[in-house]
Amino acid sequence: PAASENQNFCFKEELDAFKLSLSPTKEVILEHYLAGWSGLVKFLNRLGNVFGFISKDASSKIQILRNFLNGESGSEYFTVQSMVKYELENKLVDLKKAGSHPESGCRTLLRLHRALRWLELFLERLRTSQEDGKTSAMCAESYNESLAQFHPWVVRKAAGLAFCMLPGRLAFFEVMNVGTPDQVVAMLGEALPVVTEVYQITQELYAKHDLLDIP
Ligand code: 1Q0
């Protein structure tokens, strides 16, 4: 019965979306990248309302990028690489300070990209955690090492409070709906290299075009 209750979510699908987002030439296909993120948001929503402010922000960024993808220049947004090229060539990015393009694809994706680093750190901690590991501590440590540096005090504070509401390791694994703890750990071992690769490809692309600090 537990399995059928959980049928609408399985963490493996999110993993597959990120896998699919890597094209044979190692470009990042936006549609699948966004599908991966919306799966994570679904997962977050299952954890409870206290994460609402996080999932709302993530959803609105996913939506901004989907609008580009479905818009009249949609084909330019097929991959993150083509998006960067198109927006830069057409001066559609506010590079120094927010101006006429406050919600460019490049700046919106950068926010998700920074959060992907958090995810990578968090999943690695989960994977290697002991039975008595505290998800809230793993989450907070990963956050402090990554995303926190980009957030103002009030957001860091709210995030810190929300992390305290995370379920324990076993309950967390159950929400993932992958199987036994051993199976979860194995799946995380498979998922991590994919997340790392997507992160690194995007990171190098953004570094090359000097986009890592856009407002
Ligand atoms: C499991 C707990 C989830 C914790 C997620 C950590 C991220 C905390 C982020 C808190 C900040 C959110 C509030 C808004 C911030 C924005 O100001 C900021 C910048 O945007 P802008 O437009 O103001 O410049 N936005 C961001 O930094 C984007 C944050 C996106 C966070 C997306 C999190 C999606 C969550 C996924 C849950 C994954 C659970 C993974 C476990 C899977 C199973 C192993």
PDB file of C-alpha atoms and ligand atoms in Angstrom:
ATOM      1  CA  PRO A   1       0.000   0.000   0.000  1.00  0.00           C
ATOM      2  CA  ALA A   2       2.851   2.392   0.796  1.00  0.00           C
ATOM      3  CA  ALA A   3       4.148   1.864  -2.717  1.00  0.00           C
ATOM      4  CA  SER A   4       0.886   2.838  -4.371  1.00  0.00           C
ATOM      5  CA  GLU A   5       0.548   5.958  -2.238  1.00  0.00           C
ATOM      6  CA  ASN A   6       3.925   6.975  -3.467  1.00  0.00           C
ATOM      7  CA  GLN A   7       3.299   6.131  -7.084  1.00  0.00           C
ATOM      8  CA  ASN A   8       3.235   9.704  -8.290  1.00  0.00           C
ATOM      9  CA  PHE A   9       6.798  10.281  -7.277  1.00  0.00           C
ATOM     10  CA  CYS A  10       9.958   8.331  -7.805  1.00  0.00           C
ATOM     11  CA  PHE A  11      13.330   9.950  -7.424  1.00  0.00           C
ATOM     12  CA  LYS A  12      14.731   7.838 -10.212  1.00  0.00           C
ATOM     13  CA  GLU A  13      12.767   9.840 -12.773  1.00  0.00           C
ATOM     14  CA  GLU A  14      14.477  13.052 -11.763  1.00  0.00           C
ATOM     15  CA  LEU A  15      17.793  11.362 -12.117  1.00  0.00           C
ATOM     16  CA  ASP A  16      16.825  10.185 -15.591  1.00  0.00           C
ATOM     17  CA  ALA A  17      15.819  13.698 -16.613  1.00  0.00           C
ATOM     18  CA  PHE A  18      19.254  15.034 -15.725  1.00  0.00           C
ATOM     19  CA  LYS A  19      20.830  12.128 -17.568  1.00  0.00           C
ATOM     20  CA  LEU A  20      18.747  12.907 -20.647  1.00  0.00           C
ATOM     21  CA  SER A  21      19.751  16.558 -20.422  1.00  0.00           C
ATOM     22  CA  LEU A  22      23.287  15.670 -21.546  1.00  0.00           C
ATOM     23  CA  SER A  23      23.403  15.555 -25.323  1.00  0.00           C
ATOM     24  CA  PRO A  24      25.906  13.297 -27.143  1.00  0.00           C
ATOM     25  CA  THR A  25      28.093  16.369 -27.682  1.00  0.00           C
ATOM     26  CA  LYS A  26      27.832  17.203 -23.983  1.00  0.00           C
ATOM     27  CA  GLU A  27      25.554  20.148 -24.285  1.00  0.00           C
ATOM     28  CA  VAL A  28      22.818  20.604 -21.698  1.00  0.00           C
ATOM     29  CA  ILE A  29      19.333  20.237 -23.169  1.00  0.00           C
ATOM     30  CA  LEU A  30      17.168  22.793 -21.430  1.00  0.00           C
ATOM     31  CA  GLU A  31      13.884  20.903 -21.587  1.00  0.00           C
ATOM     32  CA  HIS A  32      15.275  17.908 -19.683  1.00  0.00           C
ATOM     33  CA  TYR A  33      17.237  20.092 -17.292  1.00  0.00           C
ATOM     34  CA  LEU A  34      13.992  21.839 -16.359  1.00  0.00           C
ATOM     35  CA  ALA A  35      12.169  18.515 -16.085  1.00  0.00           C
ATOM     36  CA  GLY A  36      14.821  17.413 -13.589  1.00  0.00           C
ATOM     37  CA  TRP A  37      14.280  20.562 -11.584  1.00  0.00           C
ATOM     38  CA  SER A  38      10.518  20.324 -11.591  1.00  0.00           C
ATOM     39  CA  GLY A  39      10.778  16.776 -10.294  1.00  0.00           C
ATOM     40  CA  LEU A  40      12.920  18.050  -7.430  1.00  0.00           C
ATOM     41  CA  VAL A  41      10.373  20.741  -6.706  1.00  0.00           C
ATOM     42  CA  LYS A  42       7.660  18.077  -6.575  1.00  0.00           C
ATOM     43  CA  PHE A  43       9.781  16.209  -4.097  1.00  0.00           C
ATOM     44  CA  LEU A  44      10.272  19.324  -2.025  1.00  0.00           C
ATOM     45  CA  ASN A  45       6.520  19.927  -1.953  1.00  0.00           C
ATOM     46  CA  ARG A  46       5.995  16.459  -0.546  1.00  0.00           C
ATOM     47  CA  LEU A  47       8.234  17.353   2.372  1.00  0.00           C
ATOM     48  CA  GLY A  48       5.808  19.991   3.593  1.00  0.00           C
ATOM     49  CA  ASN A  49       4.634  23.574   3.445  1.00  0.00           C
ATOM     50  CA  VAL A  50       7.612  25.067   5.246  1.00  0.00           C
ATOM     51  CA  PHE A  51       9.574  24.612   2.043  1.00  0.00           C
ATOM     52  CA  GLY A  52       6.995  26.558   0.068  1.00  0.00           C
ATOM     53  CA  PHE A  53       9.085  29.705  -0.235  1.00  0.00           C
ATOM     54  CA  ILE A  54      11.903  27.658  -1.724  1.00  0.00           C
ATOM     55  CA  SER A  55       9.759  25.679  -4.135  1.00  0.00           C
ATOM     56  CA  LYS A  56       7.908  28.837  -5.233  1.00  0.00           C
ATOM     57  CA  ASP A  57      11.146  30.549  -6.166  1.00  0.00           C
ATOM     58  CA  ALA A  58      12.412  27.474  -7.999  1.00  0.00           C
ATOM     59  CA  SER A  59       9.078  27.044  -9.823  1.00  0.00           C
ATOM     60  CA  SER A  60       9.012  30.627 -10.961  1.00  0.00           C
ATOM     61  CA  LYS A  61      12.525  30.286 -12.382  1.00  0.00           C
ATOM     62  CA  ILE A  62      11.592  27.066 -14.139  1.00  0.00           C
ATOM     63  CA  GLN A  63       8.570  28.864 -15.577  1.00  0.00           C
ATOM     64  CA  ILE A  64      10.605  31.824 -16.846  1.00  0.00           C
ATOM     65  CA  LEU A  65      12.880  29.432 -18.735  1.00  0.00           C
ATOM     66  CA  ARG A  66       9.942  27.366 -20.052  1.00  0.00           C
ATOM     67  CA  ASN A  67       8.400  30.559 -21.381  1.00  0.00           C
ATOM     68  CA  PHE A  68      11.559  31.241 -23.391  1.00  0.00           C
ATOM     69  CA  LEU A  69      11.582  27.663 -24.591  1.00  0.00           C
ATOM     70  CA  ASN A  70       7.959  27.905 -25.733  1.00  0.00           C
ATOM     71  CA  GLY A  71       8.300  31.445 -27.042  1.00  0.00           C
ATOM     72  CA  GLU A  72       8.966  32.709 -30.538  1.00  0.00           C
ATOM     73  CA  SER A  73      12.747  32.270 -30.183  1.00  0.00           C
ATOM     74  CA  GLY A  74      12.279  28.878 -28.557  1.00  0.00           C
ATOM     75  CA  SER A  75      14.692  27.051 -30.854  1.00  0.00           C
ATOM     76  CA  GLU A  76      17.520  29.300 -29.609  1.00  0.00           C
ATOM     77  CA  TYR A  77      16.886  27.870 -26.156  1.00  0.00           C
ATOM     78  CA  PHE A  78      17.281  24.226 -27.067  1.00  0.00           C
ATOM     79  CA  THR A  79      20.492  23.893 -25.077  1.00  0.00           C
ATOM     80  CA  VAL A  80      22.083  26.015 -22.374  1.00  0.00           C
ATOM     81  CA  GLN A  81      24.950  26.559 -24.815  1.00  0.00           C
ATOM     82  CA  SER A  82      22.668  27.897 -27.556  1.00  0.00           C
ATOM     83  CA  MET A  83      20.812  30.053 -25.026  1.00  0.00           C
ATOM     84  CA  VAL A  84      24.022  31.702 -23.837  1.00  0.00           C
ATOM     85  CA  LYS A  85      25.173  32.333 -27.399  1.00  0.00           C
ATOM     86  CA  TYR A  86      21.826  33.737 -28.482  1.00  0.00           C
ATOM     87  CA  GLU A  87      21.255  35.990 -25.473  1.00  0.00           C
ATOM     88  CA  LEU A  88      24.805  37.357 -25.531  1.00  0.00           C
ATOM     89  CA  GLU A  89      24.872  37.988 -29.283  1.00  0.00           C
ATOM     90  CA  ASN A  90      21.560  39.808 -29.068  1.00  0.00           C
ATOM     91  CA  LYS A  91      22.464  41.721 -25.917  1.00  0.00           C
ATOM     92  CA  LEU A  92      19.609  40.207 -23.957  1.00  0.00           C
ATOM     93  CA  VAL A  93      21.542  39.881 -20.680  1.00  0.00           C
ATOM     94  CA  ASP A  94      22.160  42.494 -17.994  1.00  0.00           C
ATOM     95  CA  LEU A  95      25.817  41.750 -17.325  1.00  0.00           C
ATOM     96  CA  LYS A  96      26.737  44.356 -14.735  1.00  0.00           C
ATOM     97  CA  LYS A  97      23.575  45.577 -13.121  1.00  0.00           C
ATOM     98  CA  ALA A  98      19.895  44.897 -13.500  1.00  0.00           C
ATOM     99  CA  GLY A  99      18.493  46.966 -16.344  1.00  0.00           C
ATOM    100  CA  SER A 100      16.221  46.209 -19.230  1.00  0.00           C
ATOM    101  CA  HIS A 101      16.652  42.411 -19.027  1.00  0.00           C
ATOM    102  CA  PRO A 102      16.166  41.565 -15.361  1.00  0.00           C
ATOM    103  CA  GLU A 103      14.877  38.075 -16.135  1.00  0.00           C
ATOM    104  CA  SER A 104      17.158  36.832 -18.888  1.00  0.00           C
ATOM    105  CA  GLY A 105      17.528  33.119 -19.441  1.00  0.00           C
ATOM    106  CA  CYS A 106      21.213  33.367 -18.469  1.00  0.00           C
ATOM    107  CA  ARG A 107      20.594  35.006 -15.086  1.00  0.00           C
ATOM    108  CA  THR A 108      17.621  32.799 -14.307  1.00  0.00           C
ATOM    109  CA  LEU A 109      19.492  29.610 -15.106  1.00  0.00           C
ATOM    110  CA  LEU A 110      22.483  30.792 -13.066  1.00  0.00           C
ATOM    111  CA  ARG A 111      20.295  30.713  -9.940  1.00  0.00           C
ATOM    112  CA  LEU A 112      19.272  27.117 -10.600  1.00  0.00           C
ATOM    113  CA  HIS A 113      22.840  26.241 -11.503  1.00  0.00           C
ATOM    114  CA  ARG A 114      24.112  27.500  -8.145  1.00  0.00           C
ATOM    115  CA  ALA A 115      21.432  25.424  -6.434  1.00  0.00           C
ATOM    116  CA  LEU A 116      22.614  22.368  -8.374  1.00  0.00           C
ATOM    117  CA  ARG A 117      25.939  22.645  -6.563  1.00  0.00           C
ATOM    118  CA  TRP A 118      24.010  22.521  -3.281  1.00  0.00           C
ATOM    119  CA  LEU A 119      22.211  19.412  -4.537  1.00  0.00           C
ATOM    120  CA  GLU A 120      25.492  17.753  -5.465  1.00  0.00           C
ATOM    121  CA  LEU A 121      26.967  18.362  -2.010  1.00  0.00           C
ATOM    122  CA  PHE A 122      23.785  17.287  -0.255  1.00  0.00           C
ATOM    123  CA  LEU A 123      23.362  14.058  -2.223  1.00  0.00           C
ATOM    124  CA  GLU A 124      26.980  13.142  -1.557  1.00  0.00           C
ATOM    125  CA  ARG A 125      26.459  13.627   2.178  1.00  0.00           C
ATOM    126  CA  LEU A 126      23.251  11.602   2.079  1.00  0.00           C
ATOM    127  CA  ARG A 127      24.968   8.844   0.166  1.00  0.00           C
ATOM    128  CA  THR A 128      27.811   8.488   2.637  1.00  0.00           C
ATOM    129  CA  SER A 129      25.736   9.126   5.772  1.00  0.00           C
ATOM    130  CA  GLN A 130      25.472   6.696   8.672  1.00  0.00           C
ATOM    131  CA  GLU A 131      22.145   5.368   9.911  1.00  0.00           C
ATOM    132  CA  ASP A 132      21.946   8.056  12.577  1.00  0.00           C
ATOM    133  CA  GLY A 133      22.893  10.853  10.153  1.00  0.00           C
ATOM    134  CA  LYS A 134      20.931  14.097  10.442  1.00  0.00           C
ATOM    135  CA  THR A 135      19.512  15.288   7.122  1.00  0.00           C
ATOM    136  CA  SER A 136      19.059  18.801   8.537  1.00  0.00           C
ATOM    137  CA  ALA A 137      22.776  19.035   9.321  1.00  0.00           C
ATOM    138  CA  MET A 138      23.765  17.575   5.946  1.00  0.00           C
ATOM    139  CA  CYS A 139      21.485  20.044   4.246  1.00  0.00           C
ATOM    140  CA  ALA A 140      22.750  23.031   6.230  1.00  0.00           C
ATOM    141  CA  GLU A 141      26.414  22.151   5.688  1.00  0.00           C
ATOM    142  CA  SER A 142      25.886  21.759   1.951  1.00  0.00           C
ATOM    143  CA  TYR A 143      24.005  25.037   1.830  1.00  0.00           C
ATOM    144  CA  ASN A 144      26.661  26.910   3.784  1.00  0.00           C
ATOM    145  CA  GLU A 145      29.354  25.629   1.444  1.00  0.00           C
ATOM    146  CA  SER A 146      27.520  26.668  -1.691  1.00  0.00           C
ATOM    147  CA  LEU A 147      24.311  28.664  -2.124  1.00  0.00           C
ATOM    148  CA  ALA A 148      24.501  30.603   1.130  1.00  0.00           C
ATOM    149  CA  GLN A 149      27.227  32.908  -0.185  1.00  0.00           C
ATOM    150  CA  PHE A 150      24.768  34.248  -2.768  1.00  0.00           C
ATOM    151  CA  HIS A 151      21.919  34.851  -0.329  1.00  0.00           C
ATOM    152  CA  PRO A 152      21.291  37.794   1.984  1.00  0.00           C
ATOM    153  CA  TRP A 153      21.039  37.256   5.713  1.00  0.00           C
ATOM    154  CA  VAL A 154      17.257  37.010   5.851  1.00  0.00           C
ATOM    155  CA  VAL A 155      17.129  34.249   3.220  1.00  0.00           C
ATOM    156  CA  ARG A 156      19.928  32.337   4.971  1.00  0.00           C
ATOM    157  CA  LYS A 157      17.993  32.608   8.199  1.00  0.00           C
ATOM    158  CA  ALA A 158      14.730  31.371   6.672  1.00  0.00           C
ATOM    159  CA  ALA A 159      16.531  28.533   4.920  1.00  0.00           C
ATOM    160  CA  GLY A 160      18.215  27.522   8.170  1.00  0.00           C
ATOM    161  CA  LEU A 161      14.851  27.366   9.926  1.00  0.00           C
ATOM    162  CA  ALA A 162      13.311  25.325   7.115  1.00  0.00           C
ATOM    163  CA  PHE A 163      16.170  22.792   7.195  1.00  0.00           C
ATOM    164  CA  CYS A 164      15.326  22.014  10.824  1.00  0.00           C
ATOM    165  CA  MET A 165      11.970  20.707   9.603  1.00  0.00           C
ATOM    166  CA  LEU A 166      13.485  18.070   7.329  1.00  0.00           C
ATOM    167  CA  PRO A 167      12.478  14.501   8.158  1.00  0.00           C
ATOM    168  CA  GLY A 168      15.099  12.110   9.472  1.00  0.00           C
ATOM    169  CA  ARG A 169      17.274  10.063   7.166  1.00  0.00           C
ATOM    170  CA  LEU A 170      15.001   7.012   6.925  1.00  0.00           C
ATOM    171  CA  ALA A 171      11.791   8.992   6.481  1.00  0.00           C
ATOM    172  CA  PHE A 172      13.599  11.068   3.880  1.00  0.00           C
ATOM    173  CA  PHE A 173      14.641   7.910   2.027  1.00  0.00           C
ATOM    174  CA  GLU A 174      11.038   6.732   2.088  1.00  0.00           C
ATOM    175  CA  VAL A 175       9.819   9.929   0.473  1.00  0.00           C
ATOM    176  CA  MET A 176      12.354   9.298  -2.277  1.00  0.00           C
ATOM    177  CA  ASN A 177      10.455   6.087  -3.033  1.00  0.00           C
ATOM    178  CA  VAL A 178      13.413   4.217  -4.463  1.00  0.00           C
ATOM    179  CA  GLY A 179      13.432   1.131  -2.243  1.00  0.00           C
ATOM    180  CA  THR A 180      15.477  -0.029   0.720  1.00  0.00           C
ATOM    181  CA  PRO A 181      18.153   2.243   2.193  1.00  0.00           C
ATOM    182  CA  ASP A 182      20.786   0.171   0.374  1.00  0.00           C
ATOM    183  CA  GLN A 183      18.983   0.749  -2.892  1.00  0.00           C
ATOM    184  CA  VAL A 184      18.766   4.459  -2.172  1.00  0.00           C
ATOM    185  CA  VAL A 185      22.494   4.619  -1.524  1.00  0.00           C
ATOM    186  CA  ALA A 186      23.195   2.720  -4.750  1.00  0.00           C
ATOM    187  CA  MET A 187      20.904   5.031  -6.690  1.00  0.00           C
ATOM    188  CA  LEU A 188      22.603   8.089  -5.219  1.00  0.00           C
ATOM    189  CA  GLY A 189      25.911   6.636  -6.351  1.00  0.00           C
ATOM    190  CA  GLU A 190      24.531   6.535  -9.882  1.00  0.00           C
ATOM    191  CA  ALA A 191      22.919   9.951  -9.696  1.00  0.00           C
ATOM    192  CA  LEU A 192      25.872  11.902  -8.441  1.00  0.00           C
ATOM    193  CA  PRO A 193      28.205  11.647 -11.439  1.00  0.00           C
ATOM    194  CA  VAL A 194      25.365  12.859 -13.652  1.00  0.00           C
ATOM    195  CA  VAL A 195      24.621  15.865 -11.452  1.00  0.00           C
ATOM    196  CA  THR A 196      28.339  16.616 -11.217  1.00  0.00           C
ATOM    197  CA  GLU A 197      28.797  16.474 -14.976  1.00  0.00           C
ATOM    198  CA  VAL A 198      25.822  18.724 -15.710  1.00  0.00           C
ATOM    199  CA  TYR A 199      27.080  21.147 -13.073  1.00  0.00           C
ATOM    200  CA  GLN A 200      30.634  21.203 -14.414  1.00  0.00           C
ATOM    201  CA  ILE A 201      29.663  21.684 -18.036  1.00  0.00           C
ATOM    202  CA  THR A 202      27.450  24.616 -17.110  1.00  0.00           C
ATOM    203  CA  GLN A 203      30.063  26.035 -14.756  1.00  0.00           C
ATOM    204  CA  GLU A 204      32.755  25.992 -17.465  1.00  0.00           C
ATOM    205  CA  LEU A 205      30.418  27.548 -19.998  1.00  0.00           C
ATOM    206  CA  TYR A 206      29.441  30.355 -17.635  1.00  0.00           C
ATOM    207  CA  ALA A 207      33.065  30.922 -16.586  1.00  0.00           C
ATOM    208  CA  LYS A 208      34.188  31.107 -20.207  1.00  0.00           C
ATOM    209  CA  HIS A 209      31.651  33.838 -20.921  1.00  0.00           C
ATOM    210  CA  ASP A 210      32.207  35.592 -17.622  1.00  0.00           C
ATOM    211  CA  LEU A 211      28.597  35.045 -16.542  1.00  0.00           C
ATOM    212  CA  LEU A 212      29.129  33.682 -13.035  1.00  0.00           C
ATOM    213  CA  ASP A 213      28.330  36.945 -11.262  1.00  0.00           C
ATOM    214  CA  ILE A 214      25.494  38.378 -13.319  1.00  0.00           C
ATOM    215  CA  PRO A 215      22.960  40.215 -11.182  1.00  0.00           C
TER     216      PRO A 215
HETATM  217  C1  1Q0 B   1      15.546  19.331   1.010  1.00  0.00           C
HETATM  218  C2  1Q0 B   1      15.604  20.749   1.408  1.00  0.00           C
HETATM  219  C3  1Q0 B   1      15.668  21.652   0.272  1.00  0.00           C
HETATM  220  C4  1Q0 B   1      16.527  22.778   0.537  1.00  0.00           C
HETATM  221  C5  1Q0 B   1      16.875  23.538  -0.688  1.00  0.00           C
HETATM  222  C6  1Q0 B   1      18.123  24.335  -0.473  1.00  0.00           C
HETATM  223  C7  1Q0 B   1      18.052  25.639  -1.105  1.00  0.00           C
HETATM  224  C8  1Q0 B   1      17.662  26.711  -0.154  1.00  0.00           C
HETATM  225  C9  1Q0 B   1      17.377  27.936  -0.900  1.00  0.00           C
HETATM  226  C10 1Q0 B   1      16.578  28.906  -0.116  1.00  0.00           C
HETATM  227  C11 1Q0 B   1      16.314  30.169  -0.836  1.00  0.00           C
HETATM  228  C12 1Q0 B   1      15.016  30.227  -1.595  1.00  0.00           C
HETATM  229  C13 1Q0 B   1      14.378  31.578  -1.537  1.00  0.00           C
HETATM  230  C14 1Q0 B   1      14.693  32.462  -2.688  1.00  0.00           C
HETATM  231  C15 1Q0 B   1      15.918  32.821  -2.995  1.00  0.00           C
HETATM  232  C16 1Q0 B   1      16.222  33.695  -4.160  1.00  0.00           C
HETATM  233  O1  1Q0 B   1      16.461  34.997  -3.709  1.00  0.00           O
HETATM  234  C17 1Q0 B   1      17.435  33.128  -4.875  1.00  0.00           C
HETATM  235  C18 1Q0 B   1      18.033  34.097  -5.855  1.00  0.00           C
HETATM  236  O2  1Q0 B   1      17.111  34.404  -6.842  1.00  0.00           O
HETATM  237  P1  1Q0 B   1      16.904  35.947  -7.231  1.00  0.00           P
HETATM  238  O3  1Q0 B   1      15.910  35.925  -8.348  1.00  0.00           O
HETATM  239  O4  1Q0 B   1      16.387  36.626  -5.979  1.00  0.00           O
HETATM  240  O5  1Q0 B   1      18.258  36.463  -7.642  1.00  0.00           O
HETATM  241  N1  1Q0 B   1      17.043  31.923  -5.523  1.00  0.00           N
HETATM  242  C19 1Q0 B   1      17.820  30.825  -5.537  1.00  0.00           C
HETATM  243  O6  1Q0 B   1      18.934  30.817  -5.025  1.00  0.00           O
HETATM  244  C20 1Q0 B   1      17.292  29.580  -6.214  1.00  0.00           C
HETATM  245  C21 1Q0 B   1      17.019  28.550  -5.180  1.00  0.00           C
HETATM  246  C22 1Q0 B   1      16.458  27.330  -5.818  1.00  0.00           C
HETATM  247  C23 1Q0 B   1      16.369  26.220  -4.836  1.00  0.00           C
HETATM  248  C24 1Q0 B   1      15.809  25.019  -5.475  1.00  0.00           C
HETATM  249  C25 1Q0 B   1      15.660  23.908  -4.536  1.00  0.00           C
HETATM  250  C26 1Q0 B   1      14.910  22.822  -5.142  1.00  0.00           C
HETATM  251  C27 1Q0 B   1      14.841  21.729  -4.217  1.00  0.00           C
HETATM  252  C28 1Q0 B   1      14.967  20.625  -4.247  1.00  0.00           C
HETATM  253  C29 1Q0 B   1      14.825  19.600  -3.255  1.00  0.00           C
HETATM  254  C30 1Q0 B   1      15.690  18.550  -3.554  1.00  0.00           C
HETATM  255  C31 1Q0 B   1      15.716  17.512  -2.564  1.00  0.00           C
HETATM  256  C32 1Q0 B   1      16.837  16.681  -2.945  1.00  0.00           C
HETATM  257  C33 1Q0 B   1      16.858  15.402  -2.386  1.00  0.00           C
HETATM  258  C34 1Q0 B   1      16.447  14.467  -3.393  1.00  0.00           C
HETATM  259  C35 1Q0 B   1      16.428  13.157  -2.846  1.00  0.00           C
HETATM  260  C36 1Q0 B   1      17.760  12.709  -2.474  1.00  0.00           C
END
